[in-house]
Each structure stands twice: as structure tokens, then as C-alpha cells.
Amino acid sequence: MKKRSKTLLLAGGIAASLLVWAGLDSQLTVREYTIESGKVDGPVRLALLTDLHCCYYGEGQRELLDAVAAQQPDLVVLSGDIVDDETRMPEERALATVEALAEQWPVYYVTGNHEFWSGRVDEIKAELRQCGAVILEGESALVTAAGQTIQICGVDDPNVGERAWQAQLETVTAALEEDVFSVLLTHRPERVEDYTGRGFDLVLAGHAHGGQWRLPGLINGLIAPNQGIFPQYAGGEYDLEGTTLIVSRGLARESTRVPRFYNPRLLVIIELT
Ligand SMILES: [Fe+2]
């Protein structure tokens, strides 16, 4: 091989390695969304944490807790899969995270599929309640934060049973207060048809893990549970005929054996203004 070809091959190899290395960097990242609404009179900041799956964020989960604190949220919402069903993932990490969050902010939680798959969903709910989280299972709460009242509604993961899930959705829809900004907290992003036209201002979801592998600007996720290949709702902001859906790519890393690619772990901040 000529010297020039060898140099080109080497340069190409180095460039490819750098691209792969950069893609595998799953450092915690903050993504902020702003939602403007006539129902809110000044900024209210929500921190959305989802799909933690008991993953490690340093001693005492400090990295994650510090990242949340740096964003100065008014309240924290957890949209499921905070606890993992695999026993290799230590549940204490999830509990310690929620307990520390609840010491500083109001915390609202809904289940994900993994809490149900653990076979101990009621026990997990009780533990999280003990940690200070408000568990929403087909319920809504009027919350005062930053001097504003907003309505936080929440439904369990559909693993609760399809009929029970639909009933929970109907209950929170019926409880919507006119002229109060409403948030539906749910695990599943793919149930868009169920969320559309109900009058929620904002729907917050997780579950898709960003489609695990991404190529920013080209592919917004390769595969996601319940959506399959090239998932439409892998992560980002979507308009559901007047309702905004925000899907977080979540906080999981080592709970999933396939590494994330151009898909850093995500803390989502939503500023209502
Ligand atoms: Fe999930």
C-alpha cells in the first residue's frame, strides 16, 4: 500500500473512532423547554426525571441531585421506571434519590412498566410515598408553585390493566379545572391518541429511552419499546392538537446492556411562562 493511502486509512480510522467515542458519551445533559400559556402568570419550573432504573449517579446520587438543584425547579415530577425490576439494580439508589428530592421540592410520581414487572408495585409505591413522593394513580392535585396554581394529573402505567388505565385517564380528565394549567404525568409516550383532545395543556412521558441510538438531525432514535423501529415519539416536543407532549430520553445507563449512542442521559426542565 502506498504511503498516501496508509495515511488516509489511518486518518479515517482515527476520525471514525472519535465519532464512536463521542457518541458513547452518555454524560448527564439538561434539556430545557419553554411553554407559553395564558393560564400561567410568570415562570414555573418543572424538573422531569424519568427512567432512572436505579442507575448510579455518584455517591449518594450527588451528580443527579446537584444537576436538579442547579436548575432551581419549583417542583419535581417523576414519570415512571424510577425503580427497575432486575435485582442487580439496587433499589436503594432510587429511594435515596426520591427522598433527597422530596426534602427540597414537592415530588409527584407515576409508575412505569418496570415497577409493575417487579411484581412488587404496591410495595414500591408505599416506599416512595414514605420517601415523600405523592403517588398519582388516576388522581390529580392542585399545586401552588412559584405563586401559581397548576394541576398535576397522573396515571399508572398501562400494566395496571387496560380497562383500569382507561378509567384512570377518564377520572383525571373529568377532574380538569378550567383556566388552570394542567399537566398529565404518564409513562407512555406512544399512547398519543388517548391523550389528544382531552384538554390537557401538557403531557409528560418517558419510556422510550430516546430510541437508544440516535444520529442527531438524521435519526431521532433507532428502537423503542411499544413503538418499534424508528419510533416517532422517542424524545422531544410534539403538538397533539393543542396539547403539548414532551418526551424525555430519560436517565438510564447501565440498566440497559446496549449502550446509548448520541443519546446522553437527560434531565428535562420545563419552564411554564
Ligand atoms: Fe418504561
mmCIF file of C-alpha atoms and ligand atoms in Angstrom:
data_model
loop_
_atom_site.group_PDB
_atom_site.id
_atom_site.type_symbol
_atom_site.label_atom_id
_atom_site.label_comp_id
_atom_site.label_asym_id
_atom_site.label_seq_id
_atom_site.Cartn_x
_atom_site.Cartn_y
_atom_site.Cartn_z
ATOM 1 C CA MET A 1 0.000 0.000 0.000
ATOM 2 C CA LYS A 2 1.301 3.447 -0.887
ATOM 3 C CA LYS A 3 2.248 5.787 1.928
ATOM 4 C CA ARG A 4 -0.522 8.271 0.987
ATOM 5 C CA SER A 5 -3.210 5.538 1.126
ATOM 6 C CA LYS A 6 -1.932 4.369 4.501
ATOM 7 C CA THR A 7 -2.121 7.920 5.873
ATOM 8 C CA LEU A 8 -5.673 8.321 4.566
ATOM 9 C CA LEU A 9 -6.698 4.994 6.088
ATOM 10 C CA LEU A 10 -5.186 5.936 9.433
ATOM 11 C CA ALA A 11 -6.878 9.359 9.408
ATOM 12 C CA GLY A 12 -10.198 7.720 8.542
ATOM 13 C CA GLY A 13 -9.756 5.209 11.348
ATOM 14 C CA ILE A 14 -8.994 7.934 13.882
ATOM 15 C CA ALA A 15 -11.990 10.023 12.723
ATOM 16 C CA ALA A 16 -14.324 7.017 12.963
ATOM 17 C CA SER A 17 -13.010 6.163 16.443
ATOM 18 C CA LEU A 18 -13.561 9.755 17.587
ATOM 19 C CA LEU A 19 -17.119 9.730 16.247
ATOM 20 C CA VAL A 20 -17.890 6.476 18.076
ATOM 21 C CA TRP A 21 -16.227 7.754 21.259
ATOM 22 C CA ALA A 22 -18.249 10.987 21.127
ATOM 23 C CA GLY A 23 -21.451 9.008 20.523
ATOM 24 C CA LEU A 24 -20.880 6.785 23.529
ATOM 25 C CA ASP A 25 -20.504 9.762 25.876
ATOM 26 C CA SER A 26 -23.665 9.487 27.944
ATOM 27 C CA GLN A 27 -22.881 12.301 30.350
ATOM 28 C CA LEU A 28 -25.922 13.796 32.079
ATOM 29 C CA THR A 29 -27.298 16.645 29.984
ATOM 30 C CA VAL A 30 -30.004 19.225 30.681
ATOM 31 C CA ARG A 31 -32.642 20.000 28.072
ATOM 32 C CA GLU A 32 -34.945 22.925 28.707
ATOM 33 C CA TYR A 33 -38.326 23.570 27.124
ATOM 34 C CA THR A 34 -40.425 26.711 27.453
ATOM 35 C CA ILE A 35 -44.210 26.504 27.314
ATOM 36 C CA GLU A 36 -46.124 29.743 26.981
ATOM 37 C CA SER A 37 -49.649 29.812 28.333
ATOM 38 C CA GLY A 38 -52.215 32.445 29.205
ATOM 39 C CA LYS A 39 -53.071 30.306 32.250
ATOM 40 C CA VAL A 40 -49.720 30.996 33.892
ATOM 41 C CA ASP A 41 -48.598 34.354 35.132
ATOM 42 C CA GLY A 42 -44.849 34.163 35.489
ATOM 43 C CA PRO A 43 -42.342 31.352 35.354
ATOM 44 C CA VAL A 44 -42.922 27.971 36.997
ATOM 45 C CA ARG A 45 -40.092 25.471 36.568
ATOM 46 C CA LEU A 46 -40.711 21.727 36.495
ATOM 47 C CA ALA A 47 -37.907 19.168 36.625
ATOM 48 C CA LEU A 48 -38.869 15.946 34.809
ATOM 49 C CA LEU A 49 -36.942 12.845 35.879
ATOM 50 C CA THR A 50 -37.818 9.582 34.211
ATOM 51 C CA ASP A 51 -36.468 6.060 33.639
ATOM 52 C CA LEU A 52 -33.824 6.240 36.337
ATOM 53 C CA HIS A 53 -33.933 2.423 36.596
ATOM 54 C CA CYS A 54 -31.899 2.666 39.844
ATOM 55 C CA CYS A 55 -28.825 3.802 37.874
ATOM 56 C CA TYR A 56 -25.743 5.208 39.547
ATOM 57 C CA TYR A 57 -25.115 8.957 39.797
ATOM 58 C CA GLY A 58 -22.167 9.037 42.147
ATOM 59 C CA GLU A 59 -22.002 8.749 45.897
ATOM 60 C CA GLY A 60 -25.476 9.480 47.293
ATOM 61 C CA GLN A 61 -26.703 10.159 43.712
ATOM 62 C CA ARG A 62 -24.992 13.560 44.094
ATOM 63 C CA GLU A 63 -24.398 14.181 40.383
ATOM 64 C CA LEU A 64 -28.094 13.963 39.578
ATOM 65 C CA LEU A 65 -29.266 15.811 42.696
ATOM 66 C CA ASP A 66 -26.807 18.647 42.105
ATOM 67 C CA ALA A 67 -27.904 18.909 38.472
ATOM 68 C CA VAL A 68 -31.538 19.250 39.569
ATOM 69 C CA ALA A 69 -30.668 21.835 42.242
ATOM 70 C CA ALA A 70 -28.671 23.889 39.727
ATOM 71 C CA GLN A 71 -31.840 24.280 37.657
ATOM 72 C CA GLN A 72 -33.769 25.742 40.609
ATOM 73 C CA PRO A 73 -37.052 23.961 39.881
ATOM 74 C CA ASP A 74 -40.274 24.726 41.735
ATOM 75 C CA LEU A 75 -41.390 21.115 41.665
ATOM 76 C CA VAL A 76 -40.216 17.715 40.507
ATOM 77 C CA VAL A 77 -42.189 15.163 38.504
ATOM 78 C CA LEU A 78 -41.184 11.513 38.037
ATOM 79 C CA SER A 79 -42.741 9.700 35.089
ATOM 80 C CA GLY A 80 -42.042 6.069 35.864
ATOM 81 C CA ASP A 81 -39.381 3.341 35.748
ATOM 82 C CA ILE A 82 -37.602 5.057 38.607
ATOM 83 C CA VAL A 83 -37.201 1.573 40.119
ATOM 84 C CA ASP A 84 -36.013 -1.344 37.968
ATOM 85 C CA ASP A 85 -37.368 -4.891 38.076
ATOM 86 C CA GLU A 86 -33.918 -6.539 37.880
ATOM 87 C CA THR A 87 -32.469 -7.301 41.283
ATOM 88 C CA ARG A 88 -28.935 -6.409 40.062
ATOM 89 C CA MET A 89 -30.079 -2.757 40.085
ATOM 90 C CA PRO A 90 -30.050 -1.579 43.734
ATOM 91 C CA GLU A 91 -33.421 -0.108 44.657
ATOM 92 C CA GLU A 92 -31.811 1.963 47.439
ATOM 93 C CA ARG A 93 -30.438 4.329 44.789
ATOM 94 C CA ALA A 94 -33.927 5.146 43.538
ATOM 95 C CA LEU A 95 -35.281 5.563 47.051
ATOM 96 C CA ALA A 96 -32.346 7.748 48.119
ATOM 97 C CA THR A 97 -32.847 9.925 45.035
ATOM 98 C CA VAL A 98 -36.561 10.413 45.653
ATOM 99 C CA GLU A 99 -36.060 11.027 49.363
ATOM 100 C CA ALA A 100 -33.434 13.706 48.708
ATOM 101 C CA LEU A 101 -35.595 15.348 46.054
ATOM 102 C CA ALA A 102 -38.643 15.359 48.335
ATOM 103 C CA GLU A 103 -36.639 17.074 51.067
ATOM 104 C CA GLN A 104 -36.331 20.098 48.800
ATOM 105 C CA TRP A 105 -39.269 20.098 46.412
ATOM 106 C CA PRO A 106 -42.808 18.785 46.041
ATOM 107 C CA VAL A 107 -42.399 15.482 44.142
ATOM 108 C CA TYR A 108 -45.112 13.776 42.060
ATOM 109 C CA TYR A 109 -44.708 10.239 40.733
ATOM 110 C CA VAL A 110 -46.412 7.787 38.393
ATOM 111 C CA THR A 111 -45.416 4.177 37.763
ATOM 112 C CA GLY A 112 -43.715 2.737 34.689
ATOM 113 C CA ASN A 113 -43.816 -0.792 33.313
ATOM 114 C CA HIS A 114 -40.717 -1.863 35.274
ATOM 115 C CA GLU A 115 -42.324 -1.129 38.628
ATOM 116 C CA PHE A 116 -45.153 -3.457 37.582
ATOM 117 C CA TRP A 117 -42.739 -6.059 36.185
ATOM 118 C CA SER A 118 -41.014 -6.180 39.575
ATOM 119 C CA GLY A 119 -44.131 -7.876 40.947
ATOM 120 C CA ARG A 120 -43.960 -5.503 43.928
ATOM 121 C CA VAL A 121 -45.601 -2.389 42.548
ATOM 122 C CA ASP A 122 -47.706 -1.698 45.635
ATOM 123 C CA GLU A 123 -44.677 -2.113 47.884
ATOM 124 C CA ILE A 124 -42.648 0.260 45.694
ATOM 125 C CA LYS A 125 -45.423 2.850 45.780
ATOM 126 C CA ALA A 126 -45.532 2.579 49.575
ATOM 127 C CA GLU A 127 -41.747 3.018 49.784
ATOM 128 C CA LEU A 128 -41.792 6.055 47.510
ATOM 129 C CA ARG A 129 -44.665 7.541 49.494
ATOM 130 C CA GLN A 130 -42.558 7.025 52.600
ATOM 131 C CA CYS A 131 -39.730 8.891 50.834
ATOM 132 C CA GLY A 132 -42.058 11.873 50.427
ATOM 133 C CA ALA A 133 -43.368 11.495 46.873
ATOM 134 C CA VAL A 134 -47.036 11.984 46.036
ATOM 135 C CA ILE A 135 -48.175 8.930 44.077
ATOM 136 C CA LEU A 136 -50.691 9.727 41.339
ATOM 137 C CA GLU A 137 -52.729 6.695 40.254
ATOM 138 C CA GLY A 138 -55.653 8.183 38.374
ATOM 139 C CA GLU A 139 -55.574 11.249 40.584
ATOM 140 C CA SER A 140 -54.927 14.942 40.267
ATOM 141 C CA ALA A 141 -53.569 17.573 42.588
ATOM 142 C CA LEU A 142 -53.809 21.345 42.571
ATOM 143 C CA VAL A 143 -50.304 22.542 43.296
ATOM 144 C CA THR A 144 -49.128 26.004 44.185
ATOM 145 C CA ALA A 145 -45.611 26.628 42.941
ATOM 146 C CA ALA A 146 -43.817 29.931 42.400
ATOM 147 C CA GLY A 147 -47.042 31.700 43.344
ATOM 148 C CA GLN A 148 -49.008 29.933 40.581
ATOM 149 C CA THR A 149 -51.586 27.184 40.782
ATOM 150 C CA ILE A 150 -51.232 24.333 38.317
ATOM 151 C CA GLN A 151 -52.978 20.973 38.142
ATOM 152 C CA ILE A 152 -50.833 17.846 38.086
ATOM 153 C CA CYS A 153 -52.675 14.711 36.971
ATOM 154 C CA GLY A 154 -51.151 11.254 36.833
ATOM 155 C CA VAL A 155 -51.958 7.772 35.616
ATOM 156 C CA ASP A 156 -50.301 4.429 36.292
ATOM 157 C CA ASP A 157 -48.510 2.520 33.556
ATOM 158 C CA PRO A 158 -50.979 0.577 31.344
ATOM 159 C CA ASN A 159 -49.637 -2.594 33.012
ATOM 160 C CA VAL A 160 -52.229 -1.762 35.668
ATOM 161 C CA GLY A 161 -54.669 -3.289 33.132
ATOM 162 C CA GLU A 162 -56.104 -1.641 30.043
ATOM 163 C CA ARG A 163 -59.561 -1.027 31.496
ATOM 164 C CA ALA A 164 -58.180 0.336 34.755
ATOM 165 C CA TRP A 165 -55.787 2.572 32.814
ATOM 166 C CA GLN A 166 -58.580 3.986 30.651
ATOM 167 C CA ALA A 167 -60.682 4.527 33.782
ATOM 168 C CA GLN A 168 -57.812 6.445 35.427
ATOM 169 C CA LEU A 169 -57.488 8.608 32.326
ATOM 170 C CA GLU A 170 -61.228 9.346 32.360
ATOM 171 C CA THR A 171 -61.089 10.243 36.060
ATOM 172 C CA VAL A 172 -58.276 12.764 35.670
ATOM 173 C CA THR A 173 -59.881 14.217 32.542
ATOM 174 C CA ALA A 174 -63.142 14.761 34.427
ATOM 175 C CA ALA A 175 -61.223 16.476 37.240
ATOM 176 C CA LEU A 176 -59.651 19.112 34.967
ATOM 177 C CA GLU A 177 -60.179 22.623 36.255
ATOM 178 C CA GLU A 178 -60.963 25.232 33.666
ATOM 179 C CA ASP A 179 -58.446 28.093 33.460
ATOM 180 C CA VAL A 180 -55.821 26.151 35.468
ATOM 181 C CA PHE A 181 -52.725 24.973 33.590
ATOM 182 C CA SER A 182 -52.865 21.169 33.543
ATOM 183 C CA VAL A 183 -50.125 18.578 33.292
ATOM 184 C CA LEU A 184 -50.707 14.863 32.672
ATOM 185 C CA LEU A 185 -47.904 12.743 34.046
ATOM 186 C CA THR A 186 -47.691 9.357 32.319
ATOM 187 C CA HIS A 187 -45.012 6.822 31.482
ATOM 188 C CA ARG A 188 -46.023 6.026 27.923
ATOM 189 C CA PRO A 189 -45.393 8.405 25.025
ATOM 190 C CA GLU A 190 -46.887 6.188 22.317
ATOM 191 C CA ARG A 191 -50.463 6.490 23.615
ATOM 192 C CA VAL A 192 -50.893 9.829 21.828
ATOM 193 C CA GLU A 193 -54.418 9.037 20.631
ATOM 194 C CA ASP A 194 -55.505 8.554 24.233
ATOM 195 C CA TYR A 195 -54.062 11.933 25.254
ATOM 196 C CA THR A 196 -55.298 14.029 22.321
ATOM 197 C CA GLY A 197 -58.411 16.186 22.656
ATOM 198 C CA ARG A 198 -58.845 15.774 26.413
ATOM 199 C CA GLY A 199 -57.906 19.340 27.316
ATOM 200 C CA PHE A 200 -54.554 18.748 28.987
ATOM 201 C CA ASP A 201 -52.166 21.609 28.362
ATOM 202 C CA LEU A 202 -49.084 19.453 28.738
ATOM 203 C CA VAL A 203 -48.354 15.711 28.763
ATOM 204 C CA LEU A 204 -45.021 14.473 30.140
ATOM 205 C CA ALA A 205 -43.717 10.986 29.365
ATOM 206 C CA GLY A 206 -40.584 8.836 29.191
ATOM 207 C CA HIS A 207 -40.234 5.093 28.472
ATOM 208 C CA ALA A 208 -38.627 5.375 25.011
ATOM 209 C CA HIS A 209 -35.050 5.994 26.264
ATOM 210 C CA GLY A 210 -34.520 8.209 23.233
ATOM 211 C CA GLY A 211 -34.702 5.190 20.970
ATOM 212 C CA GLN A 212 -31.313 4.129 22.467
ATOM 213 C CA TRP A 213 -29.242 5.017 19.362
ATOM 214 C CA ARG A 214 -29.552 8.372 17.655
ATOM 215 C CA LEU A 215 -27.935 10.298 14.835
ATOM 216 C CA PRO A 216 -28.867 13.896 15.652
ATOM 217 C CA GLY A 217 -30.533 15.616 12.733
ATOM 218 C CA LEU A 218 -30.917 12.279 10.911
ATOM 219 C CA ILE A 219 -32.413 9.620 13.168
ATOM 220 C CA ASN A 220 -34.292 10.517 16.355
ATOM 221 C CA GLY A 221 -33.962 7.035 17.838
ATOM 222 C CA LEU A 222 -33.480 3.557 16.417
ATOM 223 C CA ILE A 223 -35.821 1.450 18.503
ATOM 224 C CA ALA A 224 -38.152 1.974 21.450
ATOM 225 C CA PRO A 225 -40.470 -0.277 23.436
ATOM 226 C CA ASN A 226 -44.069 -0.292 22.184
ATOM 227 C CA GLN A 227 -43.044 1.799 19.166
ATOM 228 C CA GLY A 228 -40.587 -0.452 17.343
ATOM 229 C CA ILE A 229 -38.035 0.703 14.772
ATOM 230 C CA PHE A 230 -37.580 4.466 14.168
ATOM 231 C CA PRO A 231 -40.004 5.496 16.920
ATOM 232 C CA GLN A 232 -41.921 8.679 16.294
ATOM 233 C CA TYR A 233 -42.115 9.641 19.975
ATOM 234 C CA ALA A 234 -38.569 8.786 21.076
ATOM 235 C CA GLY A 235 -37.826 12.158 22.624
ATOM 236 C CA GLY A 236 -38.596 15.820 22.127
ATOM 237 C CA GLU A 237 -41.617 18.088 21.907
ATOM 238 C CA TYR A 238 -44.756 17.236 19.940
ATOM 239 C CA ASP A 239 -48.018 19.032 19.261
ATOM 240 C CA LEU A 240 -51.130 16.924 19.846
ATOM 241 C CA GLU A 241 -53.770 19.308 18.506
ATOM 242 C CA GLY A 242 -53.367 21.915 21.229
ATOM 243 C CA THR A 243 -51.828 19.654 23.865
ATOM 244 C CA THR A 244 -48.036 19.713 24.079
ATOM 245 C CA LEU A 245 -46.341 16.345 24.587
ATOM 246 C CA ILE A 246 -42.802 16.343 25.937
ATOM 247 C CA VAL A 247 -40.972 13.011 25.931
ATOM 248 C CA SER A 248 -37.768 12.765 27.943
ATOM 249 C CA ARG A 249 -34.986 10.434 26.822
ATOM 250 C CA GLY A 250 -34.526 9.510 30.449
ATOM 251 C CA LEU A 251 -31.771 8.844 32.931
ATOM 252 C CA ALA A 252 -30.936 5.149 32.475
ATOM 253 C CA ARG A 253 -27.486 3.915 31.544
ATOM 254 C CA GLU A 254 -26.149 0.666 32.994
ATOM 255 C CA SER A 255 -29.589 -0.905 33.480
ATOM 256 C CA THR A 256 -29.671 -1.430 29.718
ATOM 257 C CA ARG A 257 -26.910 -3.639 28.309
ATOM 258 C CA VAL A 258 -26.893 -1.915 24.918
ATOM 259 C CA PRO A 259 -25.063 1.431 25.311
ATOM 260 C CA ARG A 260 -26.713 4.721 24.474
ATOM 261 C CA PHE A 261 -25.361 6.300 21.293
ATOM 262 C CA TYR A 262 -25.564 10.084 20.673
ATOM 263 C CA ASN A 263 -28.244 9.895 23.300
ATOM 264 C CA PRO A 264 -26.934 11.351 26.567
ATOM 265 C CA ARG A 265 -28.822 10.803 29.798
ATOM 266 C CA LEU A 266 -31.312 13.581 30.158
ATOM 267 C CA LEU A 267 -32.706 15.842 32.837
ATOM 268 C CA VAL A 268 -35.610 17.764 31.353
ATOM 269 C CA ILE A 269 -36.630 21.177 32.637
ATOM 270 C CA ILE A 270 -39.911 22.738 31.568
ATOM 271 C CA GLU A 271 -40.498 26.394 32.207
ATOM 272 C CA LEU A 272 -44.133 27.444 32.117
ATOM 273 C CA THR A 273 -44.472 31.093 31.373
HETATM 274 FE FE FE B 1 -40.556 2.004 30.589
#
